Coordinates of C-alpha atoms and ligand atoms in Angstrom, one line a residue:
X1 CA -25.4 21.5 92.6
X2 CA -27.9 24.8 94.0
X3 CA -30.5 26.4 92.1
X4 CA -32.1 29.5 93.3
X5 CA -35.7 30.1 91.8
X6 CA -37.8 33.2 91.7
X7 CA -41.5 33.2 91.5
X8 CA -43.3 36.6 91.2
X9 CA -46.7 35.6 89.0
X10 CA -49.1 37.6 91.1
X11 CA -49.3 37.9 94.5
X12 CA -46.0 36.4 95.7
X13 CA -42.7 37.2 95.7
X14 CA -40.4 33.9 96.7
X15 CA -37.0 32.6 96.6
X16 CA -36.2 28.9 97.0
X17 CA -32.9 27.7 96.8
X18 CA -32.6 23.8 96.3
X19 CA -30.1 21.1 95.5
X20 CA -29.9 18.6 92.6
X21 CA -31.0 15.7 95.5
X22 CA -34.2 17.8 95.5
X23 CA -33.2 18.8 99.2
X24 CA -34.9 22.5 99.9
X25 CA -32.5 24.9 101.5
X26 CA -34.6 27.5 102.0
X27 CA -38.0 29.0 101.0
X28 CA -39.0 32.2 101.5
X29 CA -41.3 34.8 100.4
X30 CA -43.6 38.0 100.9
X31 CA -46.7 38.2 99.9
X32 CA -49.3 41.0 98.6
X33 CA -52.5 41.6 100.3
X34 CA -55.3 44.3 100.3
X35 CA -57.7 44.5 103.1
X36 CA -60.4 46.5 100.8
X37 CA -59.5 45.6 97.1
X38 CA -58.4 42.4 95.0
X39 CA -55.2 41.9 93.2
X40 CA -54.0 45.2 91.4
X41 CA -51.3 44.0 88.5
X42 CA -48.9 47.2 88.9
X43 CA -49.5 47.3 93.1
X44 CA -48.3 43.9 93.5
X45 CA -45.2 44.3 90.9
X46 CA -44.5 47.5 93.3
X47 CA -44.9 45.0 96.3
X48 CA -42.4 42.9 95.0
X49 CA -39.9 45.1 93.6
X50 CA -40.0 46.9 96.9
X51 CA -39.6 43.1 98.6
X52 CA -37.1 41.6 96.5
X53 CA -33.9 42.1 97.9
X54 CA -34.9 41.8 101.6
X55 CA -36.5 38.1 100.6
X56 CA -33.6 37.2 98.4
X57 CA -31.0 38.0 101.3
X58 CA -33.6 36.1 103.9
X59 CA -33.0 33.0 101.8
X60 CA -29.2 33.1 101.4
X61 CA -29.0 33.5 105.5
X62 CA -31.9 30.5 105.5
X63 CA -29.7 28.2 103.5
X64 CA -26.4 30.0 104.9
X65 CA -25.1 30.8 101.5
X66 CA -23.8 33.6 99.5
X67 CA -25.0 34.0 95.9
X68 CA -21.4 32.5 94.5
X69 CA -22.7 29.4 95.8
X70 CA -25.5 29.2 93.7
X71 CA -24.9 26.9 90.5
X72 CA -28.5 28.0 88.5
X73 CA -30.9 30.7 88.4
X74 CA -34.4 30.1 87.7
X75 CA -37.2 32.3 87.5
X76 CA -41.2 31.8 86.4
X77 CA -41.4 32.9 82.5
X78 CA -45.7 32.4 83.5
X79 CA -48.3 32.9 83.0
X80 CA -48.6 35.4 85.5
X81 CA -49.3 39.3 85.4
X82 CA -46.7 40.7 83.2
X83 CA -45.8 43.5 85.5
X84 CA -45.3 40.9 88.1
X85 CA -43.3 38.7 86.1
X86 CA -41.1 40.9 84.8
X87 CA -39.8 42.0 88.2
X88 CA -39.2 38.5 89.2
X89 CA -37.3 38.0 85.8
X90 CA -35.2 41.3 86.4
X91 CA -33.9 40.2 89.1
X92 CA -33.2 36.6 88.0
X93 CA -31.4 38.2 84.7
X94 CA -29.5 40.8 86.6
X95 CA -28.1 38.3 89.0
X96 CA -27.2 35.3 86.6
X97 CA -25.3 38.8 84.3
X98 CA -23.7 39.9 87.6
X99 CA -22.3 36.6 88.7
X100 CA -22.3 34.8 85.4
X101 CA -24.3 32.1 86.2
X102 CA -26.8 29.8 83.7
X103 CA -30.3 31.0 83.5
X104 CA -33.1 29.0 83.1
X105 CA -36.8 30.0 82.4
X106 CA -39.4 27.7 83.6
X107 CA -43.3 27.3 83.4
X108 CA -44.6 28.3 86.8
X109 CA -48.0 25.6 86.5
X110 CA -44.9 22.8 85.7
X111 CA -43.3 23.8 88.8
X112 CA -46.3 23.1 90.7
X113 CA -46.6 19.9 89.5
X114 CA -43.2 18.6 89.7
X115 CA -42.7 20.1 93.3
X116 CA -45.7 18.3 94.3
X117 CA -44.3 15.2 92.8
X118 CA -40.8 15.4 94.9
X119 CA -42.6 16.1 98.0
X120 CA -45.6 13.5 97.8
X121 CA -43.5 10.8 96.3
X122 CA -47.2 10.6 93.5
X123 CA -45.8 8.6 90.6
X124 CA -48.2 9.3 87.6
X125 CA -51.2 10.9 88.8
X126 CA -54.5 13.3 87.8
X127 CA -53.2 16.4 89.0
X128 CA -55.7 18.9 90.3
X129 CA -54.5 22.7 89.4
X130 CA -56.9 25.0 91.3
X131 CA -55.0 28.6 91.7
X132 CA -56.5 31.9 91.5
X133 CA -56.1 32.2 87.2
X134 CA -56.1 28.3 87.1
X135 CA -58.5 25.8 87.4
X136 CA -57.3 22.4 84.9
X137 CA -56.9 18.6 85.6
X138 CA -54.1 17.3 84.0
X139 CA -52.2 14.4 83.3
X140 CA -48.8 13.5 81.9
X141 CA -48.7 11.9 78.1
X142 CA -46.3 11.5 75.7
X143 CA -43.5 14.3 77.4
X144 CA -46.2 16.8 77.7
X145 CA -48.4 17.5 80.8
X146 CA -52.4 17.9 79.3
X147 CA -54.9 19.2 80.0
X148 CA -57.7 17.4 80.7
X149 CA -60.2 19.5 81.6
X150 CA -60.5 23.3 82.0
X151 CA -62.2 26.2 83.4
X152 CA -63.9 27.7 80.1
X153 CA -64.6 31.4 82.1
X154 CA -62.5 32.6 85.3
X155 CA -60.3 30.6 87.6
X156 CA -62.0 29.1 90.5
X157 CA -59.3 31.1 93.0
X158 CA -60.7 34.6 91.3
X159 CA -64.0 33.4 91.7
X160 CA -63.9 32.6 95.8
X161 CA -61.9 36.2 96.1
X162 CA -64.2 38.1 94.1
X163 CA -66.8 36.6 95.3
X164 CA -65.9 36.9 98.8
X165 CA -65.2 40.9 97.9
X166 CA -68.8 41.2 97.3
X167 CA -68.9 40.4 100.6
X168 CA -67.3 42.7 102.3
X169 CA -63.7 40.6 102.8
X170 CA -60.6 41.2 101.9
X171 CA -58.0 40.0 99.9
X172 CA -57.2 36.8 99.8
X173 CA -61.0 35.9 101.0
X174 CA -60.5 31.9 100.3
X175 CA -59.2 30.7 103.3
X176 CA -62.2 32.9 105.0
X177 CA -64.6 31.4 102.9
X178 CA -63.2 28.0 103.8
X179 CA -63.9 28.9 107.6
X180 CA -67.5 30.2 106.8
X181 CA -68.6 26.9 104.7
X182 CA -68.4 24.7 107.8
X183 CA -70.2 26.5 109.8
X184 CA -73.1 26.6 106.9
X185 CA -75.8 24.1 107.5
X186 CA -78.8 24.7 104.3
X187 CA -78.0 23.5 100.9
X188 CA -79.4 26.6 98.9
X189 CA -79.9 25.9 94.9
X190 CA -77.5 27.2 92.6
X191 CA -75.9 26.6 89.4
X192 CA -73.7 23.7 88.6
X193 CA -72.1 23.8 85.2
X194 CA -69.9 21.4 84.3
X195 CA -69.5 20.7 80.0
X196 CA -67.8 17.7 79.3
X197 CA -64.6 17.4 81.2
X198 CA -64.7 21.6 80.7
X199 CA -66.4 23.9 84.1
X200 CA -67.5 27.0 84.1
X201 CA -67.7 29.4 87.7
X202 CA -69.2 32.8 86.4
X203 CA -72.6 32.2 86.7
X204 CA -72.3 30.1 90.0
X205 CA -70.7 33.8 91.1
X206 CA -73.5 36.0 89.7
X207 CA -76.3 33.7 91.3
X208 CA -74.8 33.5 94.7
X209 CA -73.7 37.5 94.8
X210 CA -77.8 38.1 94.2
X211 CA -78.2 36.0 96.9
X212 CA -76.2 38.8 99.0
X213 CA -78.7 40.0 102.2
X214 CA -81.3 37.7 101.0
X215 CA -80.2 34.3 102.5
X216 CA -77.6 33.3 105.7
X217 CA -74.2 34.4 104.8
X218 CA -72.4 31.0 106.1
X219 CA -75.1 28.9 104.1
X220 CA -74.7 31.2 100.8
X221 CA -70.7 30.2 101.5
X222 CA -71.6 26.3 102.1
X223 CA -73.9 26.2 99.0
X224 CA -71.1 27.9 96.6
X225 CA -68.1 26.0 97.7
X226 CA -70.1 22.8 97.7
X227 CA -71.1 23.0 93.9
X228 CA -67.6 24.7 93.2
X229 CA -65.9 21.9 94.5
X230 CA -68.7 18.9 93.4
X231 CA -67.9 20.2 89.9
X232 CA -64.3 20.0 90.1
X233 CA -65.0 16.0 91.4
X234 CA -66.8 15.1 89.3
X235 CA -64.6 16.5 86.3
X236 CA -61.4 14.5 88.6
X237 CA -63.5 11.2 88.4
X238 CA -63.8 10.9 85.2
X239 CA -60.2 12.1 84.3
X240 CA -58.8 9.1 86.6
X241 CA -61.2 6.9 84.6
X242 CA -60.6 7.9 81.2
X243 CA -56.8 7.9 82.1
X244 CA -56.5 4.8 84.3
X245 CA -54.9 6.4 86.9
X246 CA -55.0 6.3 91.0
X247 CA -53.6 8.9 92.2
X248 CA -54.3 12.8 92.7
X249 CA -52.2 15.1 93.0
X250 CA -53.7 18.2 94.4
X251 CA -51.6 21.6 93.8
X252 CA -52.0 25.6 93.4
X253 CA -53.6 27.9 96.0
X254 CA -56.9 26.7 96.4
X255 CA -55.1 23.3 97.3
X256 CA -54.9 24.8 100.8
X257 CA -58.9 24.3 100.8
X258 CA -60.0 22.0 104.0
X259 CA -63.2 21.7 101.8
X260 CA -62.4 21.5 98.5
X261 CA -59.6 18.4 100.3
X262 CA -62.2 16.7 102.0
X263 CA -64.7 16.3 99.1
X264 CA -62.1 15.1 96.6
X265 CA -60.9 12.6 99.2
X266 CA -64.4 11.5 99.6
X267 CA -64.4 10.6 95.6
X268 CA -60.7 9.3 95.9
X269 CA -61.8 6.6 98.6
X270 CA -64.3 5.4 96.4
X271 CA -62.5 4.8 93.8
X272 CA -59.6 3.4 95.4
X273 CA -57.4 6.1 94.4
X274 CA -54.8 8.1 96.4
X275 CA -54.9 11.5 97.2
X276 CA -51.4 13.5 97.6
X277 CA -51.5 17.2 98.9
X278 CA -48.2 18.9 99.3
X279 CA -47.8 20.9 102.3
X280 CA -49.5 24.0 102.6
X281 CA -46.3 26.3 101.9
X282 CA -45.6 24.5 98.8
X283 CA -49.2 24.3 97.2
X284 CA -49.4 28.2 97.1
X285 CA -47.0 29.9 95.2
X286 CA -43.3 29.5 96.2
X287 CA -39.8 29.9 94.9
X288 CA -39.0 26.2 95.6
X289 CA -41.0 25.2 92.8
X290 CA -39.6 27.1 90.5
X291 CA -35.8 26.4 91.6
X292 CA -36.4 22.4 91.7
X293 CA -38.4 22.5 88.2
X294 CA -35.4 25.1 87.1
X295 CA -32.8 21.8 88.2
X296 CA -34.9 19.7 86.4
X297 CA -34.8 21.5 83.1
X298 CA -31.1 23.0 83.7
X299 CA -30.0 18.8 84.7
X300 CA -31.4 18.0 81.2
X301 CA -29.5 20.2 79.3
X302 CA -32.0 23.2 79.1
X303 CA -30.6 27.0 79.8
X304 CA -32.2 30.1 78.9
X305 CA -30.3 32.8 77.1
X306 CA -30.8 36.4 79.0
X307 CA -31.7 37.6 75.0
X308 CA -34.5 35.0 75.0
X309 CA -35.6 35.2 78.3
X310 CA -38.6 37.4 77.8
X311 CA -42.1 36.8 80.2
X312 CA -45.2 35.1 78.4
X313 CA -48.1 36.1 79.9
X314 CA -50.5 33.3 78.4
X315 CA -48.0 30.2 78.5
X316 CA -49.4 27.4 78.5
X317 CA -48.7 23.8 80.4
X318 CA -48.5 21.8 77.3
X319 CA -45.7 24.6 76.2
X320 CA -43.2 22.5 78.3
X321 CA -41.9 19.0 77.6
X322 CA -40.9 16.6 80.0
X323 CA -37.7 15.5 79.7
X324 CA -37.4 13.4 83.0
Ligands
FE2_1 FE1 -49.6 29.3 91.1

């Protein structure tokens, strides 16, 4: 059995077509980037509509299909940018109407998870979420993936691009950053808030932005990332204690992060624990992810009807239950 899964949340627009054996066929996406500005809602949904076809075909020919192969559609209900959603659901609709084929609606920070899951072979781990509107640690309980702990302002992805906007870079500036903070050698002070198992980035943002011209660019970088990260380790520690767990799972955009990987592996050897990064092309946003979590659901008896298959911006993990 195939499922083909859209994901059009924000910047990218992907297709992933996959088989029941969790076996991906094909993977393939466009993505939105701005050399001057950050991400523009109604500019990206334009990106994709204008993308969707030519990335839909380039996965067919990938997996050396025709659409009547396909056994399930799935597409990313959200969260996400509503105009970008609903162009990734329009298309999902229009094809399981044209060539009456079960639709299935799936949670796109799920997806993350359970694609990491197939690919690292992690059993029951602290999963690490760190995306541009996400920042959580989570862990599976009773059917429902929690969530531990939480960014209380922005998401640490938003904070590193808007950050790195101030700048003067473009969009996405993370992976830019990531360069710049090893090549940064001073520590410079600023703030660190971490509430409970909760963090907080806005004011780590601020201070560092007046910091602009004053201070070395690459130790301004070093300094930010270090307590961004230290914060999000520190939270991870004491979720794989409170839980009892060994092993991270570390997922979403900022996953690509040679920093951000090499501090929390740091922690993980300590403790004894395992760390599990899925490859880079699957941590950032993909349509894999949302065809092998659309199996999962559509294998356990879940379908969406086109009537009830409207976006939601604001869903939220523990919206989903586990089935498998
Ligand atoms: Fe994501």
């Amino acid at each position: 059995m195939l499922c083909l899964g859209i994901e059009s949340t924000a910047h990218t627009f992907g297709i992933g077509i996959i088989s029941d054996k969790g076996k991906i066929l094909a993977n393939e996406k466009e993505s939105f980037r701005s050399k001057h500005s950050g991400l523009k809602p109604q500019e990206a949904a334009d990106f994709h509509l204008s993308n969707a076809c030519k990335v839909l075909k380039r996965a067919l020919a990938k997996a050396k299909l025709s659409i009547k192969d396909v056994d399930v559609l799935a597409f990313a209900r959200g969260p996400g940018l509503g105009p970008c959603l609903k162009v990734g659901a329009t298309a999902a609709r229009t094809l399981s109407l044209l060539h009456n084929k079960p639709l299935v609606a799936v949670n796109h920070c799920v997806a993350h998870i359970e694609i990491g899951k197939l690919l690292t072979k992690a059993k029951d781990p602290v999963v690490v979420y760190v995306s541009g509107g996400n920042t959580q640690i989570i862990a599976l309980e009773k059917n429902r993936y929690r969530i531990f702990g939480e960014t209380l302002d922005i998401g640490i992805g938003n904070m590193l691009d808007s950050f790195g906007r101030t700048l003067g870079l473009g969009f996405p500036a993370g992976p830019i950053l990531d360069k710049m903070y090893f090549k940064g050698k001073k520590y410079i002070e600023l703030p660190y808030t971490v509430k409970g198992t909760d963090l907080a980035f806005a004011g780590l943002q601020t201070a560092a932005e007046k910091l602009i011209g004053k201070v070395k660019k690459e130790d301004l970088v070093y300094s930010l990332l270090q307590n961004a990260f230290a914060m999000l380790t520190e939270v991870t520690e004491r979720a794989l204690a409170y839980t009892e767990r060994n092993e991270v799972l570390l997922v979403g955009g900022v996953a690509s992060s040679r920093a951000l990987r090499s501090t929390l592996s740091k922690m993980c050897k300590a403790r004894n624990a395992k760390l599990f990064v899925p490859k880079q092309e699957f941590c950032v946003d993909n349509g894999a992810m949302i065809a092998w979590l659309g199996m999962l659901e559509f294998l356990h008896g879940k379908s969406t009807p086109v009537e009830k298959s409207a976006v939601k911006q604001k869903l939220r993990l523990d919206d989903t239950e586990i089935k498998w």
